[in-house]
Amino acid sequence: MSSEKQPIKVLKPFKEALEFWSVQLEKPDELNTAVPAATLEDPLKELIKLSTLIRAQTTKVGIIYAPSTIRKQTQAAHDTVAELSKTFVFYVSALAQLSPVKVSKLFLDEVVTISKDLIGSASEFADELISILESLDGQNDDKNEEAAPESVNPRLLSVGKLWSLCDKIKDFIEKGNLKFLQSKTALNISLIEDGLEEFEEWIHNPQDLDDDDFFGLDDDFSDSEAPTNVADQENPHEEADNEELVKFCEQWLKQLKLVKLLFLSINKSLPSMTTGSDIDEIYQTENKIARHVDSLVVELMMNRELNDEVTRLDGELEKECFKIIRILRSVNKSNEAKVKWCLSWEVKYKELQETK
């Protein structure tokens, strides 16, 4: 057997390459400057093919590197790792070709995250293979197998981990950009709904507006520790102020339900050819809306007044909602029904805004 075909001669460079790629993926925006990018027509489809190939090649390597087998198949041990290494080169090259403008930064970041896990697990696998080679020197095959039974062998655990990550990247890419946005939109809907029920109960019980301890903070005090009550002073404007606040909250609650409807309609309204930059803008705007809703609910329930902060948050919420509407109208300009829906939503929101 020639020395060029010794497994260790391909394993160590493979390990070094994996470590290099792991470092580069910490800055995915600069990946294509450190790694030659492929020039594929569809790099995402290629990543699916390559992840499937990595899965199959990992299986072959795992079988051949069984201590009882590897002594008899030194060349195969070399060649299978060489093939796996080459596939990873193609994988990272295809990854470097991806552009956030086309696939969205949101989607690309997740692909990179899973890929980092894949490369990290491959690096651990390479360590295990090197360890197997080193442990074979001067040892009997049967003793080595006995020391590391197949049922708990780290080599097989590494293979299983790589299988799982290959399946994960394949499934994720196949679901696509819009499906991932939908999952993120669902999270933002949940954030909006979290405070919606309690806020609605609060609005429908205006007597709670007169409760100086709405959140039950005084329950933490014993009778002897109870704060001294200040004599109530009549406020001729208090009742009118409360009525104005309740009216505002009731109208804003209707708007909030419109916002939820908008979020639910986003993915149904986006065509498959929606650009990555539009998807990113929608996602970023969704996040802002969810934060504004949360802040406005807290402001109203804590301070119970229509102050400057309420006005500011209300205006910001309107601006961000209309931004999503503008994007939906733009990407659906050839779809009259969807454009009409956007216009109707906008008109309804403005009507509620004017009645507050």
Tab-separated table of C-alpha atoms in Angstrom:
chain	number	residue	atom	x	y	z
A	1	MET	CA	0.000	0.000	0.000
A	2	SER	CA	1.502	3.344	-1.009
A	3	SER	CA	1.920	5.963	1.690
A	4	GLU	CA	-0.199	8.399	-0.359
A	5	LYS	CA	-3.254	6.242	0.321
A	6	GLN	CA	-2.970	6.272	4.100
A	7	PRO	CA	-6.260	7.565	5.629
A	8	ILE	CA	-4.523	9.975	7.989
A	9	LYS	CA	-3.138	11.887	5.001
A	10	VAL	CA	-6.624	12.933	3.956
A	11	LEU	CA	-8.250	13.075	7.380
A	12	LYS	CA	-6.045	15.801	8.824
A	13	PRO	CA	-6.487	18.204	5.860
A	14	PHE	CA	-10.226	17.503	6.013
A	15	LYS	CA	-10.265	18.425	9.689
A	16	GLU	CA	-8.296	21.622	8.998
A	17	ALA	CA	-10.681	22.617	6.206
A	18	LEU	CA	-13.688	22.102	8.474
A	19	GLU	CA	-12.111	24.295	11.143
A	20	PHE	CA	-11.408	26.999	8.549
A	21	TRP	CA	-15.003	26.955	7.292
A	22	SER	CA	-16.340	27.105	10.840
A	23	VAL	CA	-14.409	30.316	11.405
A	24	GLN	CA	-15.557	31.824	8.104
A	25	LEU	CA	-19.208	31.074	8.839
A	26	GLU	CA	-19.024	33.281	11.914
A	27	LYS	CA	-19.136	36.146	9.396
A	28	PRO	CA	-21.470	34.841	6.669
A	29	ASP	CA	-21.587	38.227	4.913
A	30	GLU	CA	-17.883	37.831	4.138
A	31	LEU	CA	-17.998	34.150	3.225
A	32	ASN	CA	-17.751	34.700	-0.528
A	33	THR	CA	-14.538	36.678	-0.053
A	34	ALA	CA	-12.861	33.812	1.818
A	35	VAL	CA	-14.362	30.890	-0.100
A	36	PRO	CA	-14.670	30.750	-3.904
A	37	ALA	CA	-18.383	30.972	-4.629
A	38	ALA	CA	-19.986	28.568	-7.062
A	39	THR	CA	-21.756	29.819	-10.176
A	40	LEU	CA	-24.785	27.587	-9.993
A	41	GLU	CA	-28.170	28.326	-11.491
A	42	ASP	CA	-29.894	27.266	-8.264
A	43	PRO	CA	-27.510	27.034	-5.284
A	44	LEU	CA	-30.321	26.128	-2.881
A	45	LYS	CA	-31.273	23.103	-4.941
A	46	GLU	CA	-27.591	22.170	-5.055
A	47	LEU	CA	-27.355	22.365	-1.263
A	48	ILE	CA	-30.201	19.862	-1.028
A	49	LYS	CA	-28.367	17.472	-3.359
A	50	LEU	CA	-25.071	17.916	-1.539
A	51	SER	CA	-26.589	17.431	1.914
A	52	THR	CA	-28.145	14.189	0.666
A	53	LEU	CA	-24.761	13.126	-0.702
A	54	ILE	CA	-23.001	14.018	2.554
A	55	ARG	CA	-25.492	11.832	4.392
A	56	ALA	CA	-24.781	8.858	2.138
A	57	GLN	CA	-21.012	9.343	2.201
A	58	THR	CA	-21.021	9.686	5.983
A	59	THR	CA	-22.730	6.306	6.163
A	60	LYS	CA	-19.992	4.714	4.042
A	61	VAL	CA	-17.248	6.285	6.139
A	62	GLY	CA	-18.919	5.136	9.337
A	63	ILE	CA	-19.067	1.544	8.089
A	64	ILE	CA	-15.498	1.418	6.792
A	65	TYR	CA	-14.034	2.963	9.944
A	66	ALA	CA	-15.303	0.165	12.149
A	67	PRO	CA	-12.067	-1.022	13.829
A	68	SER	CA	-12.645	-4.574	12.645
A	69	THR	CA	-12.927	-3.381	9.036
A	70	ILE	CA	-10.495	-0.538	8.593
A	71	ARG	CA	-7.297	-2.624	8.768
A	72	LYS	CA	-8.512	-4.592	5.765
A	73	GLN	CA	-9.705	-1.563	3.761
A	74	THR	CA	-7.078	1.117	4.177
A	75	GLN	CA	-7.516	2.449	0.661
A	76	ALA	CA	-11.292	2.574	1.014
A	77	ALA	CA	-10.842	4.429	4.310
A	78	HIS	CA	-8.725	6.992	2.466
A	79	ASP	CA	-10.980	7.306	-0.574
A	80	THR	CA	-14.296	7.623	1.261
A	81	VAL	CA	-13.000	10.481	3.409
A	82	ALA	CA	-11.525	12.133	0.303
A	83	GLU	CA	-14.946	11.969	-1.368
A	84	LEU	CA	-16.677	13.345	1.716
A	85	SER	CA	-14.144	16.160	1.930
A	86	LYS	CA	-14.703	17.066	-1.721
A	87	THR	CA	-18.469	17.163	-1.201
A	88	PHE	CA	-18.049	19.562	1.705
A	89	VAL	CA	-15.937	21.809	-0.542
A	90	PHE	CA	-18.804	21.932	-3.035
A	91	TYR	CA	-21.299	22.495	-0.215
A	92	VAL	CA	-19.474	25.512	1.209
A	93	SER	CA	-18.920	26.885	-2.287
A	94	ALA	CA	-22.664	26.700	-3.003
A	95	LEU	CA	-23.373	28.281	0.371
A	96	ALA	CA	-21.049	31.180	-0.490
A	97	GLN	CA	-23.088	31.879	-3.627
A	98	LEU	CA	-26.308	32.559	-1.728
A	99	SER	CA	-27.396	36.186	-1.681
A	100	PRO	CA	-29.710	37.747	0.930
A	101	VAL	CA	-31.222	39.877	-1.838
A	102	LYS	CA	-32.552	36.736	-3.495
A	103	VAL	CA	-33.291	34.422	-0.578
A	104	SER	CA	-33.638	37.004	2.258
A	105	LYS	CA	-31.201	37.522	5.088
A	106	LEU	CA	-33.732	35.921	7.416
A	107	PHE	CA	-33.646	32.671	5.443
A	108	LEU	CA	-29.916	32.790	4.702
A	109	ASP	CA	-29.017	33.257	8.365
A	110	GLU	CA	-30.919	30.092	9.251
A	111	VAL	CA	-29.289	28.116	6.420
A	112	VAL	CA	-25.891	29.290	7.667
A	113	THR	CA	-26.754	28.380	11.260
A	114	ILE	CA	-27.697	24.818	10.321
A	115	SER	CA	-24.633	24.589	8.073
A	116	LYS	CA	-22.396	25.678	10.949
A	117	ASP	CA	-23.846	22.862	13.041
A	118	LEU	CA	-23.278	20.439	10.167
A	119	ILE	CA	-19.646	21.467	9.737
A	120	GLY	CA	-19.076	21.430	13.491
A	121	SER	CA	-20.453	17.902	13.727
A	122	ALA	CA	-18.320	16.831	10.761
A	123	SER	CA	-15.289	18.201	12.590
A	124	GLU	CA	-16.152	16.109	15.646
A	125	PHE	CA	-16.606	13.120	13.341
A	126	ALA	CA	-13.147	13.707	11.862
A	127	ASP	CA	-11.692	13.805	15.374
A	128	GLU	CA	-13.318	10.470	16.105
A	129	LEU	CA	-11.926	8.936	12.907
A	130	ILE	CA	-8.424	10.185	13.692
A	131	SER	CA	-8.768	8.750	17.179
A	132	ILE	CA	-9.747	5.387	15.702
A	133	LEU	CA	-6.664	5.357	13.476
A	134	GLU	CA	-4.399	6.247	16.371
A	135	SER	CA	-5.939	3.636	18.647
A	136	LEU	CA	-5.384	0.883	16.082
A	137	ASP	CA	-1.612	1.115	16.306
A	138	GLY	CA	-0.375	-1.926	18.171
A	139	GLN	CA	-3.856	-3.071	19.184
A	140	ASN	CA	-5.762	-6.211	18.374
A	141	ASP	CA	-8.969	-5.723	16.359
A	142	ASP	CA	-11.072	-7.820	18.724
A	143	LYS	CA	-9.870	-5.930	21.793
A	144	ASN	CA	-10.610	-2.619	20.143
A	145	GLU	CA	-14.154	-3.687	19.291
A	146	GLU	CA	-14.646	-4.933	22.823
A	147	ALA	CA	-13.465	-1.613	24.260
A	148	ALA	CA	-15.950	0.314	22.134
A	149	PRO	CA	-19.030	-1.818	21.411
A	150	GLU	CA	-21.014	-0.763	18.360
A	151	SER	CA	-24.132	0.067	20.399
A	152	VAL	CA	-22.420	2.994	22.129
A	153	ASN	CA	-19.623	3.751	19.707
A	154	PRO	CA	-19.021	7.517	19.381
A	155	ARG	CA	-18.359	6.978	15.680
A	156	LEU	CA	-21.919	5.804	15.142
A	157	LEU	CA	-23.315	8.577	17.309
A	158	SER	CA	-21.461	11.087	15.122
A	159	VAL	CA	-22.891	9.478	12.003
A	160	GLY	CA	-26.406	9.772	13.424
A	161	LYS	CA	-25.868	13.425	14.280
A	162	LEU	CA	-24.712	14.173	10.736
A	163	TRP	CA	-27.716	12.322	9.320
A	164	SER	CA	-30.036	14.465	11.414
A	165	LEU	CA	-28.420	17.727	10.312
A	166	CYS	CA	-28.401	16.707	6.645
A	167	ASP	CA	-32.115	15.946	6.912
A	168	LYS	CA	-32.695	19.250	8.686
A	169	ILE	CA	-31.013	21.387	6.034
A	170	LYS	CA	-32.805	19.494	3.263
A	171	ASP	CA	-36.234	19.872	4.895
A	172	PHE	CA	-35.658	23.520	5.720
A	173	ILE	CA	-34.638	24.515	2.195
A	174	GLU	CA	-37.461	22.502	0.637
A	175	LYS	CA	-40.039	24.335	2.767
A	176	GLY	CA	-38.662	27.579	1.412
A	177	ASN	CA	-38.358	31.234	2.195
A	178	LEU	CA	-42.031	32.062	2.581
A	179	LYS	CA	-42.710	29.108	4.860
A	180	PHE	CA	-39.967	30.279	7.200
A	181	LEU	CA	-41.388	33.809	7.188
A	182	GLN	CA	-44.768	32.296	8.032
A	183	SER	CA	-43.309	30.616	11.115
A	184	LYS	CA	-41.790	33.927	12.225
A	185	THR	CA	-45.063	35.748	11.568
A	186	ALA	CA	-46.857	33.186	13.732
A	187	LEU	CA	-44.485	34.002	16.592
A	188	ASN	CA	-45.252	37.704	16.256
A	189	ILE	CA	-48.980	36.957	16.227
A	190	SER	CA	-48.510	35.051	19.483
A	191	LEU	CA	-46.722	38.042	20.995
A	192	ILE	CA	-49.618	40.298	20.024
A	193	GLU	CA	-52.182	37.843	21.378
A	194	ASP	CA	-50.362	37.496	24.703
A	195	GLY	CA	-51.584	40.849	25.964
A	196	LEU	CA	-54.737	41.056	23.897
A	197	GLU	CA	-57.050	39.014	26.131
A	198	GLU	CA	-56.137	40.764	29.372
A	199	PHE	CA	-56.242	44.152	27.668
A	200	GLU	CA	-59.719	43.443	26.308
A	201	GLU	CA	-60.963	42.416	29.761
A	202	TRP	CA	-59.513	45.601	31.191
A	203	ILE	CA	-61.311	47.735	28.605
A	204	HIS	CA	-64.657	46.050	29.260
A	205	ASN	CA	-64.419	46.667	33.007
A	206	PRO	CA	-64.047	50.439	33.240
A	207	GLN	CA	-64.461	50.317	37.022
A	208	ASP	CA	-60.947	48.927	37.126
A	209	LEU	CA	-59.757	52.295	35.899
A	210	ASP	CA	-60.534	53.672	39.345
A	211	ASP	CA	-58.507	50.985	41.085
A	212	ASP	CA	-55.231	52.481	42.243
A	213	ASP	CA	-53.811	48.970	42.577
A	214	PHE	CA	-54.911	47.373	39.292
A	215	PHE	CA	-52.019	44.902	39.286
A	216	GLY	CA	-52.624	43.787	42.878
A	217	LEU	CA	-49.355	45.079	44.256
A	218	ASP	CA	-50.931	45.855	47.625
A	219	ASP	CA	-51.649	42.153	48.104
A	220	ASP	CA	-48.014	41.763	49.104
A	221	PHE	CA	-48.552	43.894	52.204
A	222	SER	CA	-50.015	42.642	55.446
A	223	ASP	CA	-52.683	44.668	57.243
A	224	SER	CA	-50.058	46.196	59.488
A	225	GLU	CA	-47.889	47.097	56.504
A	226	ALA	CA	-50.642	48.478	54.312
A	227	PRO	CA	-49.773	51.873	52.869
A	228	THR	CA	-51.586	54.806	54.362
A	229	ASN	CA	-54.473	55.915	52.173
A	230	VAL	CA	-54.565	59.524	51.188
A	231	ALA	CA	-57.980	61.094	51.473
A	232	ASP	CA	-59.816	60.957	48.218
A	233	GLN	CA	-60.079	64.264	46.475
A	234	GLU	CA	-62.819	64.991	44.026
A	235	ASN	CA	-61.703	65.464	40.459
A	236	PRO	CA	-64.425	66.849	38.211
A	237	HIS	CA	-62.481	65.830	35.086
A	238	GLU	CA	-61.721	62.260	36.151
A	239	GLU	CA	-64.916	60.685	34.839
A	240	ALA	CA	-64.617	62.460	31.485
A	241	ASP	CA	-60.971	61.445	31.198
A	242	ASN	CA	-61.849	57.827	31.884
A	243	GLU	CA	-64.565	57.878	29.238
A	244	GLU	CA	-62.119	59.287	26.705
A	245	LEU	CA	-59.548	56.650	27.601
A	246	VAL	CA	-62.090	53.834	27.312
A	247	LYS	CA	-63.235	55.120	23.924
A	248	PHE	CA	-59.655	55.290	22.676
A	249	CYS	CA	-58.897	51.788	23.940
A	250	GLU	CA	-62.028	50.304	22.401
A	251	GLN	CA	-61.191	51.745	18.996
A	252	TRP	CA	-57.560	50.768	19.307
A	253	LEU	CA	-58.589	47.227	20.216
A	254	LYS	CA	-60.484	47.034	16.918
A	255	GLN	CA	-57.377	48.263	15.141
A	256	LEU	CA	-55.313	45.664	16.948
A	257	LYS	CA	-57.594	42.954	15.608
A	258	LEU	CA	-57.073	44.421	12.143
A	259	VAL	CA	-53.316	44.180	12.688
A	260	LYS	CA	-53.703	40.522	13.586
A	261	LEU	CA	-55.755	40.005	10.409
A	262	LEU	CA	-53.001	41.712	8.421
A	263	PHE	CA	-50.382	39.379	9.873
A	264	LEU	CA	-52.518	36.337	9.125
A	265	SER	CA	-52.890	37.515	5.529
A	266	ILE	CA	-49.226	38.252	4.825
A	267	ASN	CA	-48.119	34.831	3.641
A	268	LYS	CA	-51.329	34.278	1.703
A	269	SER	CA	-50.654	37.535	-0.098
A	270	LEU	CA	-47.006	37.012	-1.041
A	271	PRO	CA	-46.263	35.485	-4.458
A	272	SER	CA	-43.586	32.799	-4.704
A	273	MET	CA	-41.251	35.194	-6.524
A	274	THR	CA	-41.171	37.720	-3.669
A	275	THR	CA	-37.640	39.090	-3.346
A	276	GLY	CA	-35.472	38.448	-0.332
A	277	SER	CA	-35.250	42.161	0.424
A	278	ASP	CA	-39.063	42.428	0.570
A	279	ILE	CA	-39.249	39.436	2.909
A	280	ASP	CA	-36.620	40.954	5.187
A	281	GLU	CA	-38.439	44.284	5.273
A	282	ILE	CA	-41.731	42.594	6.128
A	283	TYR	CA	-40.115	40.592	8.924
A	284	GLN	CA	-38.344	43.619	10.398
A	285	THR	CA	-41.564	45.630	10.219
A	286	GLU	CA	-43.528	42.832	11.883
A	287	ASN	CA	-41.066	42.890	14.772
A	288	LYS	CA	-41.468	46.648	15.159
A	289	ILE	CA	-45.256	46.344	15.148
A	290	ALA	CA	-45.190	43.621	17.814
A	291	ARG	CA	-42.934	45.787	20.000
A	292	HIS	CA	-45.138	48.862	19.518
A	293	VAL	CA	-48.259	46.883	20.432
A	294	ASP	CA	-46.630	45.571	23.601
A	295	SER	CA	-45.372	49.026	24.585
A	296	LEU	CA	-48.734	50.653	23.939
A	297	VAL	CA	-50.621	48.048	25.986
A	298	VAL	CA	-48.232	48.535	28.899
A	299	GLU	CA	-48.410	52.322	28.643
A	300	LEU	CA	-52.210	52.382	28.642
A	301	MET	CA	-52.656	49.880	31.455
A	302	MET	CA	-49.949	51.306	33.681
A	303	ASN	CA	-50.480	55.053	33.302
A	304	ARG	CA	-54.119	55.073	32.213
A	305	GLU	CA	-53.911	58.313	30.322
A	306	LEU	CA	-53.663	59.501	26.738
A	307	ASN	CA	-50.219	61.023	27.009
A	308	ASP	CA	-47.572	61.925	24.440
A	309	GLU	CA	-46.071	58.438	24.555
A	310	VAL	CA	-49.418	56.875	23.645
A	311	THR	CA	-49.741	59.292	20.733
A	312	ARG	CA	-46.214	58.514	19.548
A	313	LEU	CA	-46.639	54.737	19.743
A	314	ASP	CA	-50.022	54.928	18.047
A	315	GLY	CA	-48.485	56.891	15.181
A	316	GLU	CA	-45.532	54.504	14.859
A	317	LEU	CA	-47.878	51.534	14.764
A	318	GLU	CA	-49.910	53.093	11.966
A	319	LYS	CA	-46.769	53.928	9.971
A	320	GLU	CA	-45.374	50.388	10.199
A	321	CYS	CA	-48.696	48.747	9.313
A	322	PHE	CA	-49.024	50.912	6.229
A	323	LYS	CA	-45.460	49.975	5.269
A	324	ILE	CA	-46.482	46.310	5.104
A	325	ILE	CA	-49.572	47.265	3.113
A	326	ARG	CA	-47.387	49.155	0.621
A	327	ILE	CA	-45.136	46.118	0.174
A	328	LEU	CA	-48.109	43.794	-0.316
A	329	ARG	CA	-49.608	46.151	-2.890
A	330	SER	CA	-46.281	46.413	-4.697
A	331	VAL	CA	-45.623	42.676	-4.974
A	332	ASN	CA	-49.238	42.056	-6.016
A	333	LYS	CA	-49.677	44.955	-8.432
A	334	SER	CA	-50.861	42.565	-11.135
A	335	ASN	CA	-53.391	40.909	-8.815
A	336	GLU	CA	-56.440	43.148	-8.629
A	337	ALA	CA	-58.171	41.194	-5.854
A	338	LYS	CA	-55.178	41.370	-3.504
A	339	VAL	CA	-54.604	45.056	-4.204
A	340	LYS	CA	-58.277	45.711	-3.461
A	341	TRP	CA	-57.979	43.826	-0.159
A	342	CYS	CA	-55.006	45.988	0.835
A	343	LEU	CA	-56.914	49.166	0.014
A	344	SER	CA	-59.936	47.998	2.020
A	345	TRP	CA	-57.746	47.179	5.021
A	346	GLU	CA	-56.097	50.588	4.871
A	347	VAL	CA	-59.438	52.416	4.627
A	348	LYS	CA	-60.845	50.498	7.590
A	349	TYR	CA	-57.787	51.218	9.727
A	350	LYS	CA	-57.941	54.933	8.914
A	351	GLU	CA	-61.647	55.055	9.751
A	352	LEU	CA	-60.956	53.629	13.190
A	353	GLN	CA	-58.055	56.023	13.634
A	354	GLU	CA	-60.271	59.015	12.931
A	355	THR	CA	-62.903	57.961	15.471
A	356	LYS	CA	-60.482	57.724	18.383
